[in-house]
């Protein structure tokens, strides 16, 4: 393994990262667009949001399994202590949200008596929670709040990657790409 590859994430980690990132941004945009719709069309669009959410959940479990079985490169040595702590904290919160948001959506759907159609391939049944419209609605509200927090954290993550790439010149974004310079 070259010195540069030891400072980069593995190919599998890169694939999981970028695939999940694209799906999260796409799913956020799907739900944003659905807010302006009504009736059956809104339900159809929200069906895609739910199906992609389950796909994100499955990919995140795969990503975590990959992470636990593959070495993660160390953070750049020129990070301030607060930057390293912030990076680790944001990554933990990302994983919590990548698992918690889809599970929360599934739980809220279950409590409001809805199953999840996975792109017409199969149906994901409600969790055995019993129906509780009020609690389901509250969970949907928390789900939306979590999604909003997630989007802001993604913005922070992107700004941090750009700062580390172009100002600190420590490799930043290139640690998660198969090209570009990752200095020692």
mmCIF file of C-alpha atoms in Angstrom:
data_model
loop_
_atom_site.group_PDB
_atom_site.id
_atom_site.type_symbol
_atom_site.label_atom_id
_atom_site.label_comp_id
_atom_site.label_asym_id
_atom_site.label_seq_id
_atom_site.Cartn_x
_atom_site.Cartn_y
_atom_site.Cartn_z
ATOM 1 C CA UNK A 1 0.000 0.000 0.000
ATOM 2 C CA UNK A 2 1.459 3.356 -0.967
ATOM 3 C CA UNK A 3 1.798 6.151 1.570
ATOM 4 C CA UNK A 4 -0.903 8.142 -0.266
ATOM 5 C CA UNK A 5 -3.363 5.247 -0.258
ATOM 6 C CA UNK A 6 -2.885 4.914 3.517
ATOM 7 C CA UNK A 7 -4.237 8.473 3.851
ATOM 8 C CA UNK A 8 -7.206 7.831 1.532
ATOM 9 C CA UNK A 9 -10.410 5.999 2.292
ATOM 10 C CA UNK A 10 -10.773 2.596 0.642
ATOM 11 C CA UNK A 11 -12.555 2.269 -2.690
ATOM 12 C CA UNK A 12 -15.524 0.612 -0.968
ATOM 13 C CA UNK A 13 -15.783 3.466 1.548
ATOM 14 C CA UNK A 14 -15.671 5.981 -1.314
ATOM 15 C CA UNK A 15 -18.448 4.191 -3.193
ATOM 16 C CA UNK A 16 -20.652 4.010 -0.090
ATOM 17 C CA UNK A 17 -19.921 7.670 0.766
ATOM 18 C CA UNK A 18 -20.747 9.134 -2.624
ATOM 19 C CA UNK A 19 -23.715 6.866 -3.330
ATOM 20 C CA UNK A 20 -25.305 7.629 0.041
ATOM 21 C CA UNK A 21 -24.485 11.345 -0.311
ATOM 22 C CA UNK A 22 -26.201 11.548 -3.706
ATOM 23 C CA UNK A 23 -29.227 9.592 -2.454
ATOM 24 C CA UNK A 24 -29.581 11.764 0.673
ATOM 25 C CA UNK A 25 -29.488 15.001 -1.354
ATOM 26 C CA UNK A 26 -31.853 13.513 -3.936
ATOM 27 C CA UNK A 27 -34.250 12.303 -1.245
ATOM 28 C CA UNK A 28 -34.207 15.718 0.431
ATOM 29 C CA UNK A 29 -35.133 17.300 -2.905
ATOM 30 C CA UNK A 30 -37.907 14.737 -3.471
ATOM 31 C CA UNK A 31 -39.550 15.609 -0.156
ATOM 32 C CA UNK A 32 -39.078 19.337 -0.777
ATOM 33 C CA UNK A 33 -40.907 19.012 -4.100
ATOM 34 C CA UNK A 34 -43.652 16.873 -2.556
ATOM 35 C CA UNK A 35 -44.552 19.660 -0.113
ATOM 36 C CA UNK A 36 -46.137 21.648 -2.960
ATOM 37 C CA UNK A 37 -48.188 18.716 -4.255
ATOM 38 C CA UNK A 38 -51.610 17.459 -3.237
ATOM 39 C CA UNK A 39 -53.657 14.295 -3.436
ATOM 40 C CA UNK A 40 -52.496 11.111 -5.159
ATOM 41 C CA UNK A 41 -49.505 12.796 -6.822
ATOM 42 C CA UNK A 42 -48.135 13.867 -3.424
ATOM 43 C CA UNK A 43 -48.615 10.304 -2.149
ATOM 44 C CA UNK A 44 -46.808 8.884 -5.172
ATOM 45 C CA UNK A 45 -43.846 11.251 -4.762
ATOM 46 C CA UNK A 46 -43.686 10.568 -1.021
ATOM 47 C CA UNK A 47 -43.664 6.855 -1.876
ATOM 48 C CA UNK A 48 -40.364 7.426 -3.680
ATOM 49 C CA UNK A 49 -39.039 9.360 -0.675
ATOM 50 C CA UNK A 50 -39.886 6.428 1.597
ATOM 51 C CA UNK A 51 -38.400 3.805 -0.745
ATOM 52 C CA UNK A 52 -35.168 5.775 -1.150
ATOM 53 C CA UNK A 53 -35.062 6.218 2.628
ATOM 54 C CA UNK A 54 -35.114 2.441 3.081
ATOM 55 C CA UNK A 55 -32.401 2.104 0.415
ATOM 56 C CA UNK A 56 -30.299 4.660 2.326
ATOM 57 C CA UNK A 57 -30.822 2.664 5.526
ATOM 58 C CA UNK A 58 -29.647 -0.580 3.880
ATOM 59 C CA UNK A 59 -26.636 1.134 2.297
ATOM 60 C CA UNK A 60 -25.741 2.742 5.629
ATOM 61 C CA UNK A 61 -25.758 -0.638 7.367
ATOM 62 C CA UNK A 62 -23.477 -1.871 4.571
ATOM 63 C CA UNK A 63 -21.262 1.163 5.008
ATOM 64 C CA UNK A 64 -20.973 0.581 8.747
ATOM 65 C CA UNK A 65 -20.088 -3.076 8.190
ATOM 66 C CA UNK A 66 -17.456 -1.948 5.686
ATOM 67 C CA UNK A 67 -16.097 0.639 8.121
ATOM 68 C CA UNK A 68 -15.778 -1.919 10.913
ATOM 69 C CA UNK A 69 -13.849 -4.304 8.646
ATOM 70 C CA UNK A 70 -11.605 -1.832 6.786
ATOM 71 C CA UNK A 71 -9.013 0.553 8.147
ATOM 72 C CA UNK A 72 -10.012 4.224 8.193
ATOM 73 C CA UNK A 73 -7.231 6.682 7.351
ATOM 74 C CA UNK A 74 -6.077 8.957 10.150
ATOM 75 C CA UNK A 75 -7.238 12.548 10.193
ATOM 76 C CA UNK A 76 -4.721 14.999 8.718
ATOM 77 C CA UNK A 77 -2.016 15.858 11.230
ATOM 78 C CA UNK A 78 -2.453 19.610 10.807
ATOM 79 C CA UNK A 79 -6.017 19.694 12.190
ATOM 80 C CA UNK A 80 -6.572 21.733 15.313
ATOM 81 C CA UNK A 81 -7.929 19.726 18.247
ATOM 82 C CA UNK A 82 -11.344 21.357 17.929
ATOM 83 C CA UNK A 83 -11.452 20.529 14.192
ATOM 84 C CA UNK A 84 -10.702 16.855 14.844
ATOM 85 C CA UNK A 85 -13.347 16.734 17.591
ATOM 86 C CA UNK A 86 -15.891 18.470 15.341
ATOM 87 C CA UNK A 87 -15.120 16.101 12.448
ATOM 88 C CA UNK A 88 -15.587 13.023 14.633
ATOM 89 C CA UNK A 89 -18.778 14.423 16.194
ATOM 90 C CA UNK A 90 -20.330 15.288 12.820
ATOM 91 C CA UNK A 91 -19.493 11.827 11.459
ATOM 92 C CA UNK A 92 -21.151 10.145 14.444
ATOM 93 C CA UNK A 93 -24.228 12.365 14.036
ATOM 94 C CA UNK A 94 -24.304 11.496 10.317
ATOM 95 C CA UNK A 95 -24.484 7.790 11.127
ATOM 96 C CA UNK A 96 -27.156 8.380 13.774
ATOM 97 C CA UNK A 97 -29.243 10.338 11.265
ATOM 98 C CA UNK A 98 -28.598 7.919 8.377
ATOM 99 C CA UNK A 99 -30.062 5.156 10.524
ATOM 100 C CA UNK A 100 -32.469 7.141 12.682
ATOM 101 C CA UNK A 101 -34.239 9.076 9.933
ATOM 102 C CA UNK A 102 -35.262 6.030 7.866
ATOM 103 C CA UNK A 103 -36.210 4.055 10.986
ATOM 104 C CA UNK A 104 -38.171 7.031 12.307
ATOM 105 C CA UNK A 105 -39.965 7.390 8.982
ATOM 106 C CA UNK A 106 -40.788 3.683 8.977
ATOM 107 C CA UNK A 107 -41.993 3.890 12.587
ATOM 108 C CA UNK A 108 -44.182 6.930 11.865
ATOM 109 C CA UNK A 109 -45.623 5.224 8.783
ATOM 110 C CA UNK A 110 -46.350 2.158 10.872
ATOM 111 C CA UNK A 111 -48.121 4.179 13.542
ATOM 112 C CA UNK A 112 -50.273 5.870 10.916
ATOM 113 C CA UNK A 113 -51.250 2.529 9.389
ATOM 114 C CA UNK A 114 -49.117 2.683 6.235
ATOM 115 C CA UNK A 115 -46.730 0.189 4.741
ATOM 116 C CA UNK A 116 -43.857 1.146 2.436
ATOM 117 C CA UNK A 117 -43.838 0.186 -1.219
ATOM 118 C CA UNK A 118 -40.250 -0.412 -2.333
ATOM 119 C CA UNK A 119 -40.405 0.766 -5.958
ATOM 120 C CA UNK A 120 -43.130 -1.751 -6.755
ATOM 121 C CA UNK A 121 -40.755 -4.650 -6.092
ATOM 122 C CA UNK A 122 -42.102 -5.580 -2.657
ATOM 123 C CA UNK A 123 -43.915 -4.076 0.299
ATOM 124 C CA UNK A 124 -42.265 -3.388 3.624
ATOM 125 C CA UNK A 125 -44.930 -4.035 6.257
ATOM 126 C CA UNK A 126 -45.611 -1.723 9.165
ATOM 127 C CA UNK A 127 -43.645 -2.369 12.320
ATOM 128 C CA UNK A 128 -45.753 -4.108 14.993
ATOM 129 C CA UNK A 129 -46.483 -0.890 16.879
ATOM 130 C CA UNK A 130 -50.222 -0.577 16.648
ATOM 131 C CA UNK A 131 -51.790 2.565 15.275
ATOM 132 C CA UNK A 132 -51.398 5.899 17.021
ATOM 133 C CA UNK A 133 -51.988 8.811 14.613
ATOM 134 C CA UNK A 134 -50.929 11.495 17.120
ATOM 135 C CA UNK A 135 -47.661 9.821 18.054
ATOM 136 C CA UNK A 136 -47.003 8.967 14.403
ATOM 137 C CA UNK A 137 -47.526 12.626 13.494
ATOM 138 C CA UNK A 138 -45.115 13.707 16.231
ATOM 139 C CA UNK A 139 -42.522 11.253 14.941
ATOM 140 C CA UNK A 140 -43.011 12.635 11.414
ATOM 141 C CA UNK A 141 -42.330 16.119 12.856
ATOM 142 C CA UNK A 142 -39.117 14.864 14.510
ATOM 143 C CA UNK A 143 -38.189 13.150 11.247
ATOM 144 C CA UNK A 144 -38.547 16.470 9.401
ATOM 145 C CA UNK A 145 -36.516 18.307 12.060
ATOM 146 C CA UNK A 146 -33.802 15.640 11.869
ATOM 147 C CA UNK A 147 -33.752 16.018 8.081
ATOM 148 C CA UNK A 148 -33.297 19.776 8.398
ATOM 149 C CA UNK A 149 -30.460 19.331 10.900
ATOM 150 C CA UNK A 150 -28.906 16.783 8.533
ATOM 151 C CA UNK A 151 -28.921 19.232 5.617
ATOM 152 C CA UNK A 152 -27.186 21.909 7.709
ATOM 153 C CA UNK A 153 -24.584 19.393 8.868
ATOM 154 C CA UNK A 154 -24.002 18.331 5.248
ATOM 155 C CA UNK A 155 -23.353 21.992 4.433
ATOM 156 C CA UNK A 156 -20.876 22.198 7.327
ATOM 157 C CA UNK A 157 -19.225 18.968 6.135
ATOM 158 C CA UNK A 158 -18.843 20.325 2.590
ATOM 159 C CA UNK A 159 -17.435 23.635 3.842
ATOM 160 C CA UNK A 160 -14.966 21.758 6.033
ATOM 161 C CA UNK A 161 -13.846 19.550 3.141
ATOM 162 C CA UNK A 162 -13.345 22.605 0.932
ATOM 163 C CA UNK A 163 -11.449 24.472 3.691
ATOM 164 C CA UNK A 164 -9.130 21.523 4.258
ATOM 165 C CA UNK A 165 -8.598 21.063 0.515
ATOM 166 C CA UNK A 166 -7.997 24.634 -0.613
ATOM 167 C CA UNK A 167 -6.863 26.550 2.486
ATOM 168 C CA UNK A 168 -5.160 23.979 4.703
ATOM 169 C CA UNK A 169 -3.983 21.980 1.650
ATOM 170 C CA UNK A 170 -4.084 18.717 3.623
ATOM 171 C CA UNK A 171 -5.912 16.651 1.028
ATOM 172 C CA UNK A 172 -9.429 17.312 2.341
ATOM 173 C CA UNK A 173 -11.878 16.071 -0.263
ATOM 174 C CA UNK A 174 -9.225 14.001 -2.071
ATOM 175 C CA UNK A 175 -9.131 11.616 0.898
ATOM 176 C CA UNK A 176 -12.597 10.489 -0.290
ATOM 177 C CA UNK A 177 -11.764 10.508 -4.018
ATOM 178 C CA UNK A 178 -9.556 8.127 -6.009
ATOM 179 C CA UNK A 179 -7.625 11.058 -7.499
ATOM 180 C CA UNK A 180 -5.989 14.259 -6.348
ATOM 181 C CA UNK A 181 -3.118 14.942 -4.005
ATOM 182 C CA UNK A 182 -3.217 13.824 -0.379
ATOM 183 C CA UNK A 183 -0.032 15.206 1.197
ATOM 184 C CA UNK A 184 1.885 13.410 3.946
#
